[in-house]
Tab-separated table of C-alpha atoms in Angstrom:
chain	number	residue	atom	x	y	z
G	1	MET	CA	-68.984	-107.103	13.491
G	2	LYS	CA	-68.053	-104.170	15.967
G	3	PHE	CA	-69.499	-101.861	12.860
G	4	LYS	CA	-72.631	-103.511	12.711
G	5	LEU	CA	-73.182	-103.481	16.451
G	6	ALA	CA	-72.212	-99.832	16.658
G	7	LEU	CA	-74.991	-99.092	14.110
G	8	LEU	CA	-77.755	-101.121	15.696
G	9	LEU	CA	-76.860	-99.635	19.236
G	10	PHE	CA	-77.117	-96.215	17.678
G	11	ILE	CA	-80.710	-96.935	16.001
G	12	PHE	CA	-82.039	-98.735	18.777
G	13	ASN	CA	-81.603	-95.868	21.319
G	14	LEU	CA	-84.672	-95.272	23.546
G	15	SER	CA	-83.918	-91.603	23.254
G	16	VAL	CA	-84.565	-91.908	19.511
G	17	PHE	CA	-87.870	-94.048	20.280
G	18	ALA	CA	-89.982	-92.144	22.471
G	19	GLY	CA	-93.181	-93.162	20.987
G	20	GLU	CA	-95.604	-96.300	20.979
G	21	GLU	CA	-92.725	-98.326	19.373
G	22	LYS	CA	-90.806	-97.994	22.843
G	23	LYS	CA	-91.917	-101.409	23.805
G	24	GLY	CA	-90.623	-103.194	20.832
G	25	VAL	CA	-87.341	-101.485	21.166
G	26	GLU	CA	-86.876	-102.336	25.127
G	27	ALA	CA	-87.924	-106.268	23.696
G	28	TYR	CA	-85.177	-105.877	21.071
G	29	ASN	CA	-82.631	-104.524	23.559
G	30	SER	CA	-83.062	-107.225	26.067
G	31	GLY	CA	-83.008	-110.078	22.920
G	32	ASP	CA	-86.512	-110.827	22.974
G	33	TYR	CA	-86.920	-110.750	19.106
G	34	VAL	CA	-90.266	-112.516	19.170
G	35	THR	CA	-92.226	-109.712	21.287
G	36	ALA	CA	-90.182	-107.121	19.295
G	37	LEU	CA	-91.799	-108.264	16.124
G	38	LYS	CA	-95.074	-108.520	17.396
G	39	GLU	CA	-94.804	-104.820	18.790
G	40	PHE	CA	-93.171	-103.791	15.482
G	41	VAL	CA	-95.187	-105.479	12.727
G	42	PRO	CA	-98.581	-104.075	13.688
G	43	LEU	CA	-97.071	-100.311	13.919
G	44	ALA	CA	-95.118	-100.609	10.796
G	45	LYS	CA	-98.333	-101.616	8.979
G	46	LYS	CA	-99.906	-98.644	10.351
G	47	GLY	CA	-97.279	-96.303	9.067
G	48	ASN	CA	-95.165	-95.766	12.136
G	49	THR	CA	-91.862	-94.976	10.739
G	50	LYS	CA	-89.394	-96.017	13.550
G	51	ALA	CA	-90.981	-99.582	13.495
G	52	GLN	CA	-90.503	-99.517	9.672
G	53	LEU	CA	-86.912	-98.772	9.999
G	54	SER	CA	-86.568	-101.131	13.039
G	55	LEU	CA	-87.839	-104.085	11.011
G	56	GLY	CA	-85.813	-103.055	8.004
G	57	LEU	CA	-82.685	-103.403	10.371
G	58	MET	CA	-84.095	-106.577	11.495
G	59	HIS	CA	-84.372	-108.107	7.991
G	60	GLN	CA	-80.830	-106.510	7.276
G	61	TYR	CA	-78.838	-107.947	9.994
G	62	GLY	CA	-80.865	-111.140	10.799
G	63	THR	CA	-81.784	-110.211	14.114
G	64	GLY	CA	-85.030	-112.117	14.816
G	65	LEU	CA	-85.745	-112.556	11.075
G	66	PRO	CA	-83.695	-114.284	8.381
G	67	VAL	CA	-81.538	-111.905	6.351
G	68	ASP	CA	-83.525	-110.598	3.324
G	69	MET	CA	-82.323	-107.436	2.085
G	70	ASN	CA	-85.329	-106.942	-0.372
G	71	LYS	CA	-87.613	-106.626	2.686
G	72	ALA	CA	-85.380	-104.492	4.402
G	73	ILE	CA	-85.076	-102.169	1.609
G	74	GLN	CA	-88.767	-102.139	1.380
G	75	TRP	CA	-89.308	-101.194	4.892
G	76	PHE	CA	-86.383	-98.650	4.769
G	77	LEU	CA	-88.072	-96.924	1.907
G	78	LYS	CA	-91.494	-96.971	3.516
G	79	ALA	CA	-89.850	-95.090	6.486
G	80	ALA	CA	-87.929	-92.770	4.555
G	81	HIS	CA	-90.864	-91.987	2.139
G	82	GLY	CA	-92.955	-91.346	5.668
G	83	GLY	CA	-90.031	-88.699	6.306
G	84	ASP	CA	-87.996	-90.621	8.833
G	85	LYS	CA	-84.587	-88.635	8.799
G	86	ILE	CA	-82.602	-91.653	9.989
G	87	ALA	CA	-84.136	-94.116	7.636
G	88	GLN	CA	-83.624	-91.364	4.826
G	89	SER	CA	-79.864	-91.273	5.835
G	90	TRP	CA	-79.598	-95.011	6.220
G	91	LEU	CA	-80.869	-95.466	2.786
G	92	ALA	CA	-78.568	-92.863	1.482
G	93	MET	CA	-75.474	-94.669	2.991
G	94	MET	CA	-76.686	-97.914	1.360
G	95	TYR	CA	-76.581	-96.155	-2.030
G	96	THR	CA	-73.451	-94.658	-1.419
G	97	PHE	CA	-71.521	-98.043	-0.688
G	98	GLY	CA	-73.724	-100.131	-2.861
G	99	ASN	CA	-74.999	-102.040	0.440
G	100	GLY	CA	-77.726	-104.117	-0.794
G	101	VAL	CA	-78.775	-102.016	-3.501
G	102	PRO	CA	-76.854	-100.881	-6.803
G	103	LEU	CA	-74.413	-97.890	-5.990
G	104	ASP	CA	-76.067	-94.748	-7.003
G	105	ASN	CA	-74.903	-91.370	-6.054
G	106	THR	CA	-77.928	-89.321	-7.200
G	107	GLU	CA	-79.944	-91.583	-4.934
G	108	ALA	CA	-77.755	-91.100	-2.282
G	109	PHE	CA	-77.736	-87.329	-2.846
G	110	LYS	CA	-81.349	-87.190	-2.696
G	111	TRP	CA	-81.860	-88.932	0.540
G	112	PHE	CA	-78.904	-87.149	2.303
G	113	SER	CA	-80.738	-84.004	1.108
G	114	ASN	CA	-83.852	-84.974	2.682
G	115	ALA	CA	-82.492	-85.914	5.725
G	116	ALA	CA	-79.789	-82.959	5.987
G	117	ASN	CA	-82.901	-80.507	5.501
G	118	GLN	CA	-84.608	-82.160	8.545
G	119	GLY	CA	-81.447	-81.256	10.603
G	120	HIS	CA	-79.727	-84.627	10.397
G	121	PRO	CA	-75.890	-83.683	11.135
G	122	SER	CA	-74.195	-86.663	9.533
G	123	SER	CA	-76.356	-86.283	6.353
G	124	GLN	CA	-75.446	-82.845	6.379
G	125	ASP	CA	-71.907	-83.430	6.692
G	126	MET	CA	-72.231	-86.088	3.790
G	127	LEU	CA	-73.693	-83.511	1.867
G	128	GLY	CA	-70.787	-81.167	2.304
G	129	LEU	CA	-68.501	-84.112	1.238
G	130	MET	CA	-70.439	-84.929	-1.782
G	131	TYR	CA	-70.386	-80.992	-2.873
G	132	GLN	CA	-66.664	-80.806	-2.160
G	133	SER	CA	-65.906	-84.201	-4.213
G	134	GLY	CA	-68.670	-83.810	-6.852
G	135	LYS	CA	-70.226	-87.152	-6.024
G	136	GLY	CA	-73.747	-87.088	-7.309
G	137	ILE	CA	-73.793	-83.532	-8.077
G	138	GLU	CA	-71.419	-80.874	-9.416
G	139	VAL	CA	-68.438	-79.385	-7.208
G	140	ASP	CA	-69.863	-76.317	-5.281
G	141	TYR	CA	-67.489	-75.395	-2.320
G	142	LYS	CA	-69.542	-72.792	-1.332
G	143	LYS	CA	-72.530	-75.343	-0.501
G	144	SER	CA	-69.978	-77.747	0.894
G	145	PHE	CA	-69.091	-75.062	3.308
G	146	TYR	CA	-72.687	-74.263	4.037
G	147	TRP	CA	-73.540	-77.948	4.672
G	148	TYR	CA	-70.435	-78.716	6.922
G	149	ASN	CA	-70.977	-75.557	8.832
G	150	LEU	CA	-74.567	-76.516	9.750
G	151	ALA	CA	-73.248	-79.801	10.908
G	152	ALA	CA	-70.096	-78.616	12.812
G	153	ASN	CA	-72.474	-76.206	14.832
G	154	GLN	CA	-74.396	-79.201	15.812
G	155	GLY	CA	-71.179	-80.965	17.189
G	156	HIS	CA	-70.583	-83.472	14.588
G	157	ALA	CA	-66.600	-84.158	14.713
G	158	GLN	CA	-66.231	-85.265	11.393
G	159	ALA	CA	-67.908	-81.878	9.882
G	160	GLN	CA	-66.234	-79.825	12.483
G	161	PHE	CA	-62.663	-81.320	10.771
G	162	ASN	CA	-64.234	-80.733	7.347
G	163	LEU	CA	-65.029	-77.137	8.117
G	164	ALA	CA	-61.518	-76.586	9.537
G	165	GLU	CA	-59.899	-77.691	6.319
G	166	MET	CA	-62.058	-75.498	4.120
G	167	TYR	CA	-60.956	-72.380	6.405
G	168	ALA	CA	-57.344	-73.841	6.017
G	169	LYS	CA	-57.312	-74.169	2.452
G	170	GLY	CA	-60.074	-71.280	1.609
G	171	LEU	CA	-62.459	-73.588	-0.089
G	172	GLY	CA	-65.951	-71.929	-0.329
G	173	VAL	CA	-64.992	-69.301	2.062
G	174	GLU	CA	-62.194	-66.917	2.691
G	175	MET	CA	-58.863	-68.445	4.171
G	176	ASP	CA	-58.715	-68.127	7.973
G	177	LYS	CA	-56.246	-70.108	9.862
G	178	ASN	CA	-57.421	-69.101	13.176
G	179	LYS	CA	-60.887	-70.484	12.423
G	180	ALA	CA	-59.203	-73.378	10.981
G	181	LEU	CA	-57.505	-73.944	14.464
G	182	LYS	CA	-60.797	-73.253	16.242
G	183	TRP	CA	-62.503	-76.202	14.562
G	184	HIS	CA	-59.564	-78.575	14.501
G	185	SER	CA	-59.468	-77.973	18.256
G	186	LYS	CA	-63.366	-78.695	18.482
G	187	SER	CA	-63.051	-81.945	16.575
G	188	ALA	CA	-59.784	-82.789	18.450
G	189	ASP	CA	-61.713	-82.512	21.754
G	190	GLN	CA	-64.149	-84.982	20.488
G	191	GLY	CA	-61.521	-87.556	19.884
G	192	TYR	CA	-61.581	-87.188	16.038
G	193	SER	CA	-58.260	-88.641	15.111
G	194	ASP	CA	-57.544	-86.776	11.911
G	195	ALA	CA	-57.819	-83.410	13.813
G	196	ILE	CA	-55.563	-84.765	16.664
G	197	MET	CA	-53.078	-85.541	14.051
G	198	LYS	CA	-53.340	-82.184	12.271
G	199	ILE	CA	-53.078	-80.245	15.441
G	200	HIS	CA	-50.043	-82.201	16.446
G	201	SER	CA	-48.321	-81.715	13.093
G	202	GLU	CA	-48.916	-77.888	13.494
G	203	ILE	CA	-47.245	-77.714	16.941
G	204	PRO	CA	-43.430	-77.820	15.715
G	205	LYS	CA	-44.635	-74.868	13.097
G	206	ILE	CA	-45.960	-72.928	15.916
G	207	SER	CA	-43.158	-73.241	18.109
G	208	ILE	CA	-40.681	-72.211	15.656
G	209	LYS	CA	-42.709	-69.117	14.786
G	210	ASN	CA	-43.136	-68.240	18.529
G	211	PRO	CA	-40.253	-69.403	20.689
């Protein structure tokens, strides 16, 4: 439940919805789903990608509408084909985990790529992971490093940790312990638990070498 609510709060953020769909978002956030639908439906039919994404989410999670994954996917696809990077990333995640669609790493890679090329940091991080693990694409550490680096420089905590690991292990880039520590620290400063544990695990080693 917390995961679901966190995702919805991320999507229904007024800073993301700054256009004509804003009234629908305000109604949704106040729990007035009837008004939200009245605002979203005509906009979505006119091609407003944020309204299309919103309707997809409402169908997916049953907020103001019955749960209907088929209709949710239809709206997500319309928004994604319309160039909405959040919808593209959302679809990619669904294909990654087989949530409402068959698990398909090739489709996931396609939609993450579309979103990443528009500067979406979470999608850039996921592309880095796919290139590193070989899911949906051949392993390519240099490309993995490239995408992690882009996301990390946008402040994405997980990407910062992943970039640090690439420097620490010399994957796709020359090994550099100082840069690894730099990026581990940046990630830890944002509260990313893996980075915090990594830094704490290094403290005894550092103190032994530098009494």
